mmCIF file of C-alpha atoms and ligand atoms in Angstrom:
data_model
loop_
_atom_site.group_PDB
_atom_site.id
_atom_site.type_symbol
_atom_site.label_atom_id
_atom_site.label_comp_id
_atom_site.label_asym_id
_atom_site.label_seq_id
_atom_site.Cartn_x
_atom_site.Cartn_y
_atom_site.Cartn_z
ATOM 1 C CA MET A 163 -0.325 0.106 -0.008
ATOM 2 C CA THR A 164 1.413 3.328 -0.954
ATOM 3 C CA ALA A 165 0.906 6.753 -0.591
ATOM 4 C CA ASP A 166 2.521 9.820 -0.963
ATOM 5 C CA SER A 167 2.272 12.374 2.260
ATOM 6 C CA THR A 168 -0.654 13.742 1.420
ATOM 7 C CA GLY A 169 -2.005 9.753 1.609
ATOM 8 C CA ALA A 170 -3.195 10.040 -2.082
ATOM 9 C CA PRO A 171 -2.090 6.168 -3.000
ATOM 10 C CA MET A 172 1.180 6.500 -5.705
ATOM 11 C CA SER A 173 2.719 4.130 -7.742
ATOM 12 C CA GLY A 174 5.555 1.776 -6.691
ATOM 13 C CA ARG A 175 5.397 -0.282 -3.246
ATOM 14 C CA THR A 176 8.008 0.902 -1.066
ATOM 15 C CA VAL A 177 5.899 2.909 1.752
ATOM 16 C CA GLN A 178 4.115 1.130 3.803
ATOM 17 C CA THR A 179 1.101 3.319 4.607
ATOM 18 C CA LEU A 180 -2.876 3.310 3.817
ATOM 19 C CA PRO A 181 -4.573 6.882 3.338
ATOM 20 C CA PRO A 182 -6.100 7.995 6.737
ATOM 21 C CA LEU A 183 -9.726 7.608 5.740
ATOM 22 C CA GLY A 184 -11.408 5.005 3.795
ATOM 23 C CA LEU A 185 -14.959 4.360 2.909
ATOM 24 C CA GLY A 186 -16.621 1.277 4.629
ATOM 25 C CA THR A 187 -19.153 -0.547 2.668
ATOM 26 C CA TRP A 188 -21.058 -3.011 5.315
ATOM 27 C CA GLN A 189 -24.861 -2.746 5.041
ATOM 28 C CA ASN A 190 -24.783 -0.320 2.122
ATOM 29 C CA GLU A 191 -26.632 -3.418 0.526
ATOM 30 C CA ASP A 192 -28.804 -1.933 -2.076
ATOM 31 C CA PRO A 193 -26.941 -2.387 -4.888
ATOM 32 C CA GLU A 194 -27.432 1.431 -7.080
ATOM 33 C CA GLN A 195 -27.062 2.913 -3.852
ATOM 34 C CA CYS A 196 -23.413 1.376 -2.785
ATOM 35 C CA THR A 197 -22.245 1.800 -6.514
ATOM 36 C CA GLN A 198 -23.260 5.694 -6.005
ATOM 37 C CA SER A 199 -21.719 6.110 -2.244
ATOM 38 C CA VAL A 200 -18.443 4.136 -3.878
ATOM 39 C CA LYS A 201 -17.822 6.366 -6.866
ATOM 40 C CA GLN A 202 -19.112 9.633 -4.904
ATOM 41 C CA ALA A 203 -16.440 9.143 -2.358
ATOM 42 C CA LEU A 204 -13.810 8.175 -5.010
ATOM 43 C CA GLU A 205 -14.568 11.264 -7.009
ATOM 44 C CA LEU A 206 -14.302 13.325 -3.933
ATOM 45 C CA GLY A 207 -10.940 11.697 -3.102
ATOM 46 C CA TYR A 208 -11.244 9.291 -0.894
ATOM 47 C CA ARG A 209 -9.095 6.211 -2.014
ATOM 48 C CA HIS A 210 -9.636 3.039 0.429
ATOM 49 C CA ILE A 211 -12.821 0.765 -0.518
ATOM 50 C CA ASP A 212 -13.320 -1.697 2.082
ATOM 51 C CA THR A 213 -15.597 -4.061 1.532
ATOM 52 C CA ALA A 214 -15.877 -8.404 2.284
ATOM 53 C CA GLN A 215 -17.292 -11.286 0.842
ATOM 54 C CA ILE A 216 -20.047 -11.842 3.103
ATOM 55 C CA TYR A 217 -21.321 -7.958 2.842
ATOM 56 C CA ARG A 218 -22.898 -9.420 -0.742
ATOM 57 C CA ASN A 219 -21.948 -5.910 -2.487
ATOM 58 C CA GLU A 220 -18.384 -6.767 -4.230
ATOM 59 C CA ALA A 221 -20.098 -6.894 -7.573
ATOM 60 C CA ALA A 222 -21.844 -3.245 -6.615
ATOM 61 C CA VAL A 223 -18.711 -2.169 -4.803
ATOM 62 C CA GLY A 224 -17.074 -3.126 -8.057
ATOM 63 C CA ALA A 225 -19.440 -1.142 -10.229
ATOM 64 C CA GLY A 226 -18.847 1.902 -8.505
ATOM 65 C CA ILE A 227 -14.925 1.765 -9.236
ATOM 66 C CA GLU A 228 -15.858 1.351 -12.635
ATOM 67 C CA GLN A 229 -17.934 3.896 -13.198
ATOM 68 C CA ALA A 230 -15.566 6.716 -11.201
ATOM 69 C CA ALA A 231 -13.306 9.034 -12.657
ATOM 70 C CA VAL A 232 -10.002 7.291 -10.979
ATOM 71 C CA ASP A 233 -7.489 5.144 -11.871
ATOM 72 C CA ARG A 234 -7.591 1.453 -10.564
ATOM 73 C CA ASP A 235 -4.161 1.812 -9.659
ATOM 74 C CA ASP A 236 -4.811 4.410 -7.760
ATOM 75 C CA ILE A 237 -7.182 3.140 -5.596
ATOM 76 C CA ILE A 238 -6.771 0.355 -2.189
ATOM 77 C CA LEU A 239 -9.276 -1.799 -2.676
ATOM 78 C CA ALA A 240 -9.419 -4.532 0.505
ATOM 79 C CA THR A 241 -11.891 -7.621 0.488
ATOM 80 C CA LYS A 242 -12.037 -10.257 3.310
ATOM 81 C CA VAL A 243 -12.231 -13.865 3.219
ATOM 82 C CA TRP A 244 -15.323 -15.200 5.028
ATOM 83 C CA ASN A 245 -15.448 -17.417 7.648
ATOM 84 C CA ASP A 246 -16.753 -20.823 6.069
ATOM 85 C CA ASN A 247 -13.898 -20.046 3.259
ATOM 86 C CA LEU A 248 -10.628 -20.062 5.148
ATOM 87 C CA ALA A 249 -9.650 -23.499 4.489
ATOM 88 C CA HIS A 250 -6.806 -23.716 1.656
ATOM 89 C CA ASP A 251 -8.753 -24.348 -1.156
ATOM 90 C CA ASP A 252 -11.654 -21.992 -0.138
ATOM 91 C CA VAL A 253 -9.464 -19.111 0.466
ATOM 92 C CA ILE A 254 -8.457 -19.702 -3.379
ATOM 93 C CA SER A 255 -11.757 -19.932 -5.186
ATOM 94 C CA SER A 256 -13.277 -17.456 -2.657
ATOM 95 C CA THR A 257 -10.947 -14.980 -3.421
ATOM 96 C CA GLU A 258 -10.850 -15.731 -7.461
ATOM 97 C CA ALA A 259 -14.901 -15.551 -7.156
ATOM 98 C CA SER A 260 -14.408 -12.115 -5.342
ATOM 99 C CA LEU A 261 -12.238 -10.525 -7.963
ATOM 100 C CA ASN A 262 -14.686 -11.604 -10.369
ATOM 101 C CA ARG A 263 -17.939 -10.219 -8.582
ATOM 102 C CA LEU A 264 -15.568 -6.924 -8.248
ATOM 103 C CA GLY A 265 -14.844 -6.918 -12.346
ATOM 104 C CA VAL A 266 -10.995 -6.247 -10.912
ATOM 105 C CA GLU A 267 -7.769 -8.509 -11.431
ATOM 106 C CA TYR A 268 -6.322 -7.676 -8.172
ATOM 107 C CA VAL A 269 -6.758 -6.575 -4.793
ATOM 108 C CA ASP A 270 -4.692 -4.338 -2.993
ATOM 109 C CA LEU A 271 -5.847 -5.863 0.355
ATOM 110 C CA LEU A 272 -7.014 -9.394 1.403
ATOM 111 C CA TYR A 273 -8.140 -10.084 5.159
ATOM 112 C CA VAL A 274 -8.796 -12.755 6.704
ATOM 113 C CA HIS A 275 -12.126 -11.516 8.289
ATOM 114 C CA TRP A 276 -12.343 -13.687 11.662
ATOM 115 C CA PRO A 277 -9.809 -15.872 13.493
ATOM 116 C CA VAL A 278 -12.477 -18.993 13.229
ATOM 117 C CA GLU A 279 -13.777 -22.277 11.899
ATOM 118 C CA ASN A 280 -10.993 -23.763 9.814
ATOM 119 C CA PHE A 281 -8.638 -20.782 10.289
ATOM 120 C CA ASP A 282 -5.185 -22.044 10.932
ATOM 121 C CA PRO A 283 -2.386 -20.186 10.584
ATOM 122 C CA GLU A 284 0.020 -22.352 8.630
ATOM 123 C CA ARG A 285 -2.299 -23.434 5.658
ATOM 124 C CA THR A 286 -4.838 -20.513 5.877
ATOM 125 C CA LEU A 287 -1.987 -18.420 5.181
ATOM 126 C CA SER A 288 -0.530 -20.637 2.577
ATOM 127 C CA ALA A 289 -3.051 -19.411 0.419
ATOM 128 C CA PHE A 290 -2.618 -16.302 1.380
ATOM 129 C CA ALA A 291 0.943 -16.619 0.428
ATOM 130 C CA GLU A 292 0.199 -18.452 -3.310
ATOM 131 C CA LEU A 293 -2.407 -15.711 -3.521
ATOM 132 C CA LYS A 294 0.157 -13.075 -3.436
ATOM 133 C CA GLU A 295 2.839 -15.045 -5.891
ATOM 134 C CA ARG A 296 -0.277 -15.298 -8.785
ATOM 135 C CA GLY A 297 -0.492 -11.295 -8.374
ATOM 136 C CA LEU A 298 -4.091 -11.367 -7.548
ATOM 137 C CA ILE A 299 -3.666 -9.695 -4.160
ATOM 138 C CA GLU A 300 -1.214 -7.267 -2.813
ATOM 139 C CA HIS A 301 -1.071 -7.206 0.874
ATOM 140 C CA VAL A 302 -2.670 -9.527 3.449
ATOM 141 C CA GLY A 303 -4.692 -8.319 6.591
ATOM 142 C CA LEU A 304 -6.479 -9.887 9.626
ATOM 143 C CA SER A 305 -9.337 -8.580 11.238
ATOM 144 C CA ASN A 306 -10.339 -9.212 14.823
ATOM 145 C CA PHE A 307 -6.992 -10.741 15.988
ATOM 146 C CA THR A 308 -5.823 -10.229 19.692
ATOM 147 C CA PRO A 309 -1.885 -9.739 20.354
ATOM 148 C CA GLU A 310 -1.586 -13.514 21.135
ATOM 149 C CA GLN A 311 -3.272 -14.727 18.026
ATOM 150 C CA LEU A 312 -1.433 -11.772 15.671
ATOM 151 C CA ASP A 313 2.043 -13.333 17.901
ATOM 152 C CA GLN A 314 1.083 -17.337 16.492
ATOM 153 C CA VAL A 315 0.152 -16.200 13.327
ATOM 154 C CA GLN A 316 3.272 -13.981 12.638
ATOM 155 C CA GLU A 317 5.224 -17.150 13.971
ATOM 156 C CA ALA A 318 3.433 -19.912 11.955
ATOM 157 C CA ALA A 319 3.189 -17.928 8.630
ATOM 158 C CA SER A 320 5.170 -17.905 5.414
ATOM 159 C CA VAL A 321 3.555 -14.698 4.747
ATOM 160 C CA ASP A 322 3.968 -10.986 6.336
ATOM 161 C CA ILE A 323 0.890 -9.648 7.734
ATOM 162 C CA ASP A 324 0.611 -5.808 6.437
ATOM 163 C CA ALA A 325 -2.550 -4.641 8.146
ATOM 164 C CA VAL A 326 -4.984 -5.434 11.072
ATOM 165 C CA GLN A 327 -8.458 -4.481 11.175
ATOM 166 C CA VAL A 328 -10.260 -3.995 14.669
ATOM 167 C CA GLU A 329 -13.083 -2.042 16.115
ATOM 168 C CA CYS A 330 -11.624 1.191 17.225
ATOM 169 C CA HIS A 331 -12.927 4.384 18.198
ATOM 170 C CA PRO A 332 -13.294 6.375 21.277
ATOM 171 C CA LEU A 333 -15.048 4.564 23.039
ATOM 172 C CA LEU A 334 -12.810 0.772 22.748
ATOM 173 C CA GLN A 335 -9.579 2.910 21.726
ATOM 174 C CA GLN A 336 -7.166 -0.984 21.303
ATOM 175 C CA GLU A 337 -4.089 0.510 23.234
ATOM 176 C CA ALA A 338 -2.758 -2.737 23.036
ATOM 177 C CA LEU A 339 -3.181 -3.463 19.451
ATOM 178 C CA ARG A 340 -2.036 0.412 18.427
ATOM 179 C CA GLU A 341 1.060 -0.734 20.317
ATOM 180 C CA TYR A 342 1.468 -4.009 18.691
ATOM 181 C CA CYS A 343 0.875 -2.925 15.077
ATOM 182 C CA SER A 344 3.532 0.079 16.046
ATOM 183 C CA ARG A 345 5.509 -2.296 17.160
ATOM 184 C CA HIS A 346 5.196 -4.751 13.912
ATOM 185 C CA ASP A 347 5.252 -2.192 11.626
ATOM 186 C CA ILE A 348 1.807 -3.381 10.572
ATOM 187 C CA GLU A 349 -1.207 -0.800 9.458
ATOM 188 C CA LEU A 350 -4.080 -0.345 12.014
ATOM 189 C CA VAL A 351 -7.254 0.187 10.477
ATOM 190 C CA ALA A 352 -10.425 1.256 12.923
ATOM 191 C CA TYR A 353 -14.002 -0.408 12.019
ATOM 192 C CA SER A 354 -16.998 1.117 13.241
ATOM 193 C CA PRO A 355 -14.867 4.125 13.330
ATOM 194 C CA LEU A 356 -18.471 6.384 14.329
ATOM 195 C CA ALA A 357 -19.030 3.606 17.084
ATOM 196 C CA ARG A 358 -21.737 2.936 14.732
ATOM 197 C CA GLY A 359 -23.235 6.303 15.535
ATOM 198 C CA ASP A 360 -22.531 6.347 19.327
ATOM 199 C CA VAL A 361 -19.830 9.408 18.606
ATOM 200 C CA PHE A 362 -22.673 11.516 18.737
ATOM 201 C CA ASP A 363 -23.523 10.940 22.337
ATOM 202 C CA ILE A 364 -19.958 11.632 23.721
ATOM 203 C CA PRO A 365 -19.702 14.626 26.024
ATOM 204 C CA GLU A 366 -16.236 15.134 25.577
ATOM 205 C CA LEU A 367 -16.869 14.505 21.153
ATOM 206 C CA THR A 368 -19.373 17.432 21.663
ATOM 207 C CA ASP A 369 -17.299 19.880 23.176
ATOM 208 C CA ILE A 370 -13.917 19.243 21.149
ATOM 209 C CA ALA A 371 -17.001 19.404 17.821
ATOM 210 C CA ASP A 372 -18.061 22.902 18.850
ATOM 211 C CA ALA A 373 -14.766 24.410 19.689
ATOM 212 C CA HIS A 374 -13.815 23.097 15.846
ATOM 213 C CA GLY A 375 -17.207 23.993 14.553
ATOM 214 C CA VAL A 376 -17.165 20.560 13.266
ATOM 215 C CA SER A 377 -19.417 17.015 13.515
ATOM 216 C CA GLU A 378 -18.020 14.743 16.246
ATOM 217 C CA ALA A 379 -17.982 12.351 13.746
ATOM 218 C CA GLN A 380 -15.112 14.402 12.278
ATOM 219 C CA VAL A 381 -13.375 14.363 15.672
ATOM 220 C CA SER A 382 -13.503 10.499 16.290
ATOM 221 C CA LEU A 383 -11.839 10.275 13.084
ATOM 222 C CA ALA A 384 -9.276 13.068 13.555
ATOM 223 C CA TRP A 385 -8.126 11.358 16.961
ATOM 224 C CA LEU A 386 -8.205 8.086 15.406
ATOM 225 C CA ASP A 387 -5.348 9.640 12.843
ATOM 226 C CA ALA A 388 -3.690 11.358 15.820
ATOM 227 C CA HIS A 389 -3.189 8.445 17.122
ATOM 228 C CA ASP A 390 -2.307 7.194 13.407
ATOM 229 C CA VAL A 391 -5.031 4.211 13.265
ATOM 230 C CA ARG A 392 -6.594 4.609 9.282
ATOM 231 C CA SER A 393 -9.810 4.600 9.376
ATOM 232 C CA ILE A 394 -13.122 3.255 7.044
ATOM 233 C CA PRO A 395 -16.188 4.711 8.207
ATOM 234 C CA LYS A 396 -19.201 3.652 5.881
ATOM 235 C CA ALA A 397 -21.124 6.527 4.899
ATOM 236 C CA THR A 398 -24.174 6.001 2.628
ATOM 237 C CA SER A 399 -25.248 9.842 1.994
ATOM 238 C CA ARG A 400 -23.293 12.090 -0.205
ATOM 239 C CA ASP A 401 -23.396 14.442 3.089
ATOM 240 C CA HIS A 402 -21.716 11.882 5.564
ATOM 241 C CA ILE A 403 -19.547 11.164 2.731
ATOM 242 C CA VAL A 404 -18.508 14.761 2.724
ATOM 243 C CA ASP A 405 -18.515 15.365 6.188
ATOM 244 C CA ASN A 406 -16.297 12.386 6.772
ATOM 245 C CA PHE A 407 -13.449 13.421 4.457
ATOM 246 C CA ALA A 408 -13.415 16.752 5.934
ATOM 247 C CA ALA A 409 -12.285 14.661 9.307
ATOM 248 C CA THR A 410 -8.504 14.850 6.951
ATOM 249 C CA SER A 411 -8.158 18.651 7.191
ATOM 250 C CA LEU A 412 -9.060 18.583 11.303
ATOM 251 C CA SER A 413 -6.168 18.656 13.814
ATOM 252 C CA LEU A 414 -6.921 17.942 17.229
ATOM 253 C CA ASP A 415 -4.509 19.824 19.605
ATOM 254 C CA GLN A 416 -2.519 17.601 22.198
ATOM 255 C CA GLU A 417 -5.089 18.271 25.052
ATOM 256 C CA GLN A 418 -8.254 17.295 22.926
ATOM 257 C CA VAL A 419 -6.003 13.800 22.364
ATOM 258 C CA ARG A 420 -5.784 13.257 25.528
ATOM 259 C CA THR A 421 -9.296 14.288 26.808
ATOM 260 C CA ILE A 422 -10.299 11.753 24.280
ATOM 261 C CA ASP A 423 -7.747 8.912 25.182
ATOM 262 C CA ALA A 424 -9.221 9.737 28.887
ATOM 263 C CA ILE A 425 -12.156 8.373 28.136
ATOM 264 C CA ASP A 426 -12.374 5.468 30.005
ATOM 265 C CA ARG A 427 -14.420 2.650 28.097
ATOM 266 C CA GLU A 428 -14.645 -0.435 26.552
ATOM 267 C CA ASP A 429 -18.130 -0.389 24.930
ATOM 268 C CA ARG A 430 -18.181 -3.107 22.063
ATOM 269 C CA GLN A 431 -20.171 -2.342 18.803
ATOM 270 C CA VAL A 432 -19.703 -5.897 16.950
ATOM 271 C CA HIS A 433 -19.616 -9.046 18.931
ATOM 272 C CA PRO A 434 -21.212 -11.808 17.311
ATOM 273 C CA SER A 435 -21.509 -15.166 18.874
ATOM 274 C CA PHE A 436 -19.013 -16.860 16.790
ATOM 275 C CA ALA A 437 -16.166 -14.223 18.206
ATOM 276 C CA PRO A 438 -13.086 -15.976 20.063
ATOM 277 C CA SER A 439 -13.731 -16.114 23.616
ATOM 278 C CA SER A 440 -10.381 -15.124 24.528
ATOM 279 C CA TRP A 441 -11.667 -11.871 22.567
HETATM 280 N N1 NAP B 550 -14.007 -6.657 9.843
HETATM 281 C C1 NAP B 550 -15.061 -6.175 10.257
HETATM 282 O O1 NAP B 550 -15.410 -7.616 10.939
HETATM 283 C C2 NAP B 550 -15.872 -5.329 10.441
HETATM 284 C C3 NAP B 550 -16.844 -5.071 11.522
HETATM 285 C C4 NAP B 550 -17.466 -4.126 11.189
HETATM 286 C C5 NAP B 550 -17.438 -3.083 10.195
HETATM 287 N N2 NAP B 550 -16.582 -3.067 9.676
HETATM 288 C C6 NAP B 550 -15.829 -2.267 8.334
HETATM 289 O O2 NAP B 550 -15.979 -1.211 9.015
HETATM 290 C C7 NAP B 550 -17.096 -0.047 8.363
HETATM 291 C C8 NAP B 550 -17.376 0.820 9.289
HETATM 292 O O3 NAP B 550 -17.938 0.596 10.175
HETATM 293 P P1 NAP B 550 -19.563 0.384 10.956
HETATM 294 O O4 NAP B 550 -20.665 0.228 8.958
HETATM 295 O O5 NAP B 550 -19.613 -0.541 11.493
HETATM 296 O O6 NAP B 550 -19.900 2.034 11.468
HETATM 297 P P2 NAP B 550 -19.715 3.252 11.323
HETATM 298 O O7 NAP B 550 -18.273 3.382 10.385
HETATM 299 O O8 NAP B 550 -19.004 4.005 13.006
HETATM 300 O O9 NAP B 550 -20.795 4.072 11.410
HETATM 301 C C9 NAP B 550 -21.873 4.051 10.388
HETATM 302 C C10 NAP B 550 -22.939 4.531 10.448
HETATM 303 O O10 NAP B 550 -22.447 6.259 11.199
HETATM 304 C C11 NAP B 550 -23.428 6.932 10.250
HETATM 305 N N3 NAP B 550 -22.720 8.224 9.663
HETATM 306 C C12 NAP B 550 -21.822 7.678 8.736
HETATM 307 N N4 NAP B 550 -21.000 9.051 8.792
HETATM 308 C C13 NAP B 550 -21.830 10.083 9.363
HETATM 309 C C14 NAP B 550 -21.689 11.730 9.560
HETATM 310 N N5 NAP B 550 -20.613 12.055 9.090
HETATM 311 N N6 NAP B 550 -22.973 11.820 10.310
HETATM 312 C C15 NAP B 550 -23.672 11.270 10.877
HETATM 313 N N7 NAP B 550 -23.762 9.553 11.116
HETATM 314 C C16 NAP B 550 -22.951 9.433 10.018
HETATM 315 C C17 NAP B 550 -24.106 6.085 8.983
HETATM 316 O O11 NAP B 550 -25.089 6.216 7.974
HETATM 317 P P3 NAP B 550 -25.134 6.532 6.814
HETATM 318 O O12 NAP B 550 -25.171 5.189 6.124
HETATM 319 O O13 NAP B 550 -26.877 6.760 6.465
HETATM 320 O O14 NAP B 550 -24.433 6.930 5.915
HETATM 321 C C18 NAP B 550 -24.070 4.874 9.132
HETATM 322 O O15 NAP B 550 -25.866 4.863 9.892
HETATM 323 C C19 NAP B 550 -17.922 -0.869 7.478
HETATM 324 O O16 NAP B 550 -19.001 -0.236 6.818
HETATM 325 C C20 NAP B 550 -17.445 -1.814 6.936
HETATM 326 O O17 NAP B 550 -16.461 -1.898 6.562
HETATM 327 C C21 NAP B 550 -15.706 -4.302 9.284
#
């Protein structure tokens, strides 16, 4: 994943960095709406689009990429292998199917969506290594892993881990994973960076938002950026897509960052029944 100092991707593959802001697409299920959101976001300056096999919108996301006036090579496109596809051969065939639906020759980032069912650090990731060899994926990501699970993967896998995606926002600050990723030079991507709407009900964020004349959404995204965490807020409407992108011009001062750091809560929004018990 390569980007210049403004966060815009550029060709060549030497700098390990994602743009600060991308577009999430979970539950953006109406195909026309989804295509429109992706197209609008790309034309407004977004360069990272996040989808997954389980979102059932890869075709609509691909159509948005196809329709946008932006070169495919300038876009970081991420998808995720779902839980029942984690056996070696299923990783390969389901990723080929994702590429077909997306209408692209490669994805920039392919994640293991959850470390469950047939996930095996060696066997699952050997399939990721093969996909990389074949040029079908550029980078490897893991989603919903703990630092302990990341250690196990790094010991067993034959491929480098480039990105980790977890829920992260002011109500679930993920200090241990932030520290882990920084130490191992891995990109940390925050999902549900608006706490699925709960950031609008945090008095500390409202005070800071009022001081800057911006939304609480922007404050949450700017706080994540202050910690070098990349965000992928899901936004369907143009207004939300525009509002979130404005966060790339918002800088919080140290006191504001510390005020949010001090919010001592562990409010997880995404906790499916199959989540690992150690989680
Ligand atoms: N790896 C994983 O297991 C995993 C899990 C969850 C999510 N994700 C990824 O992360 C992305 C983001 O997470 P999320 O969808 O859970 O939640 P989120 O981004 O925290 O919140 C999305 C909600 O906030 C609203 N919103 C967005 N921008 C807004 C703004 N500026 N003002 C007011 N409301 C705004 C959206 O409304 P509208 O849609 O109406 O614009 C939507 O209801 C997902 O879409 C997906 O790509 C990954």
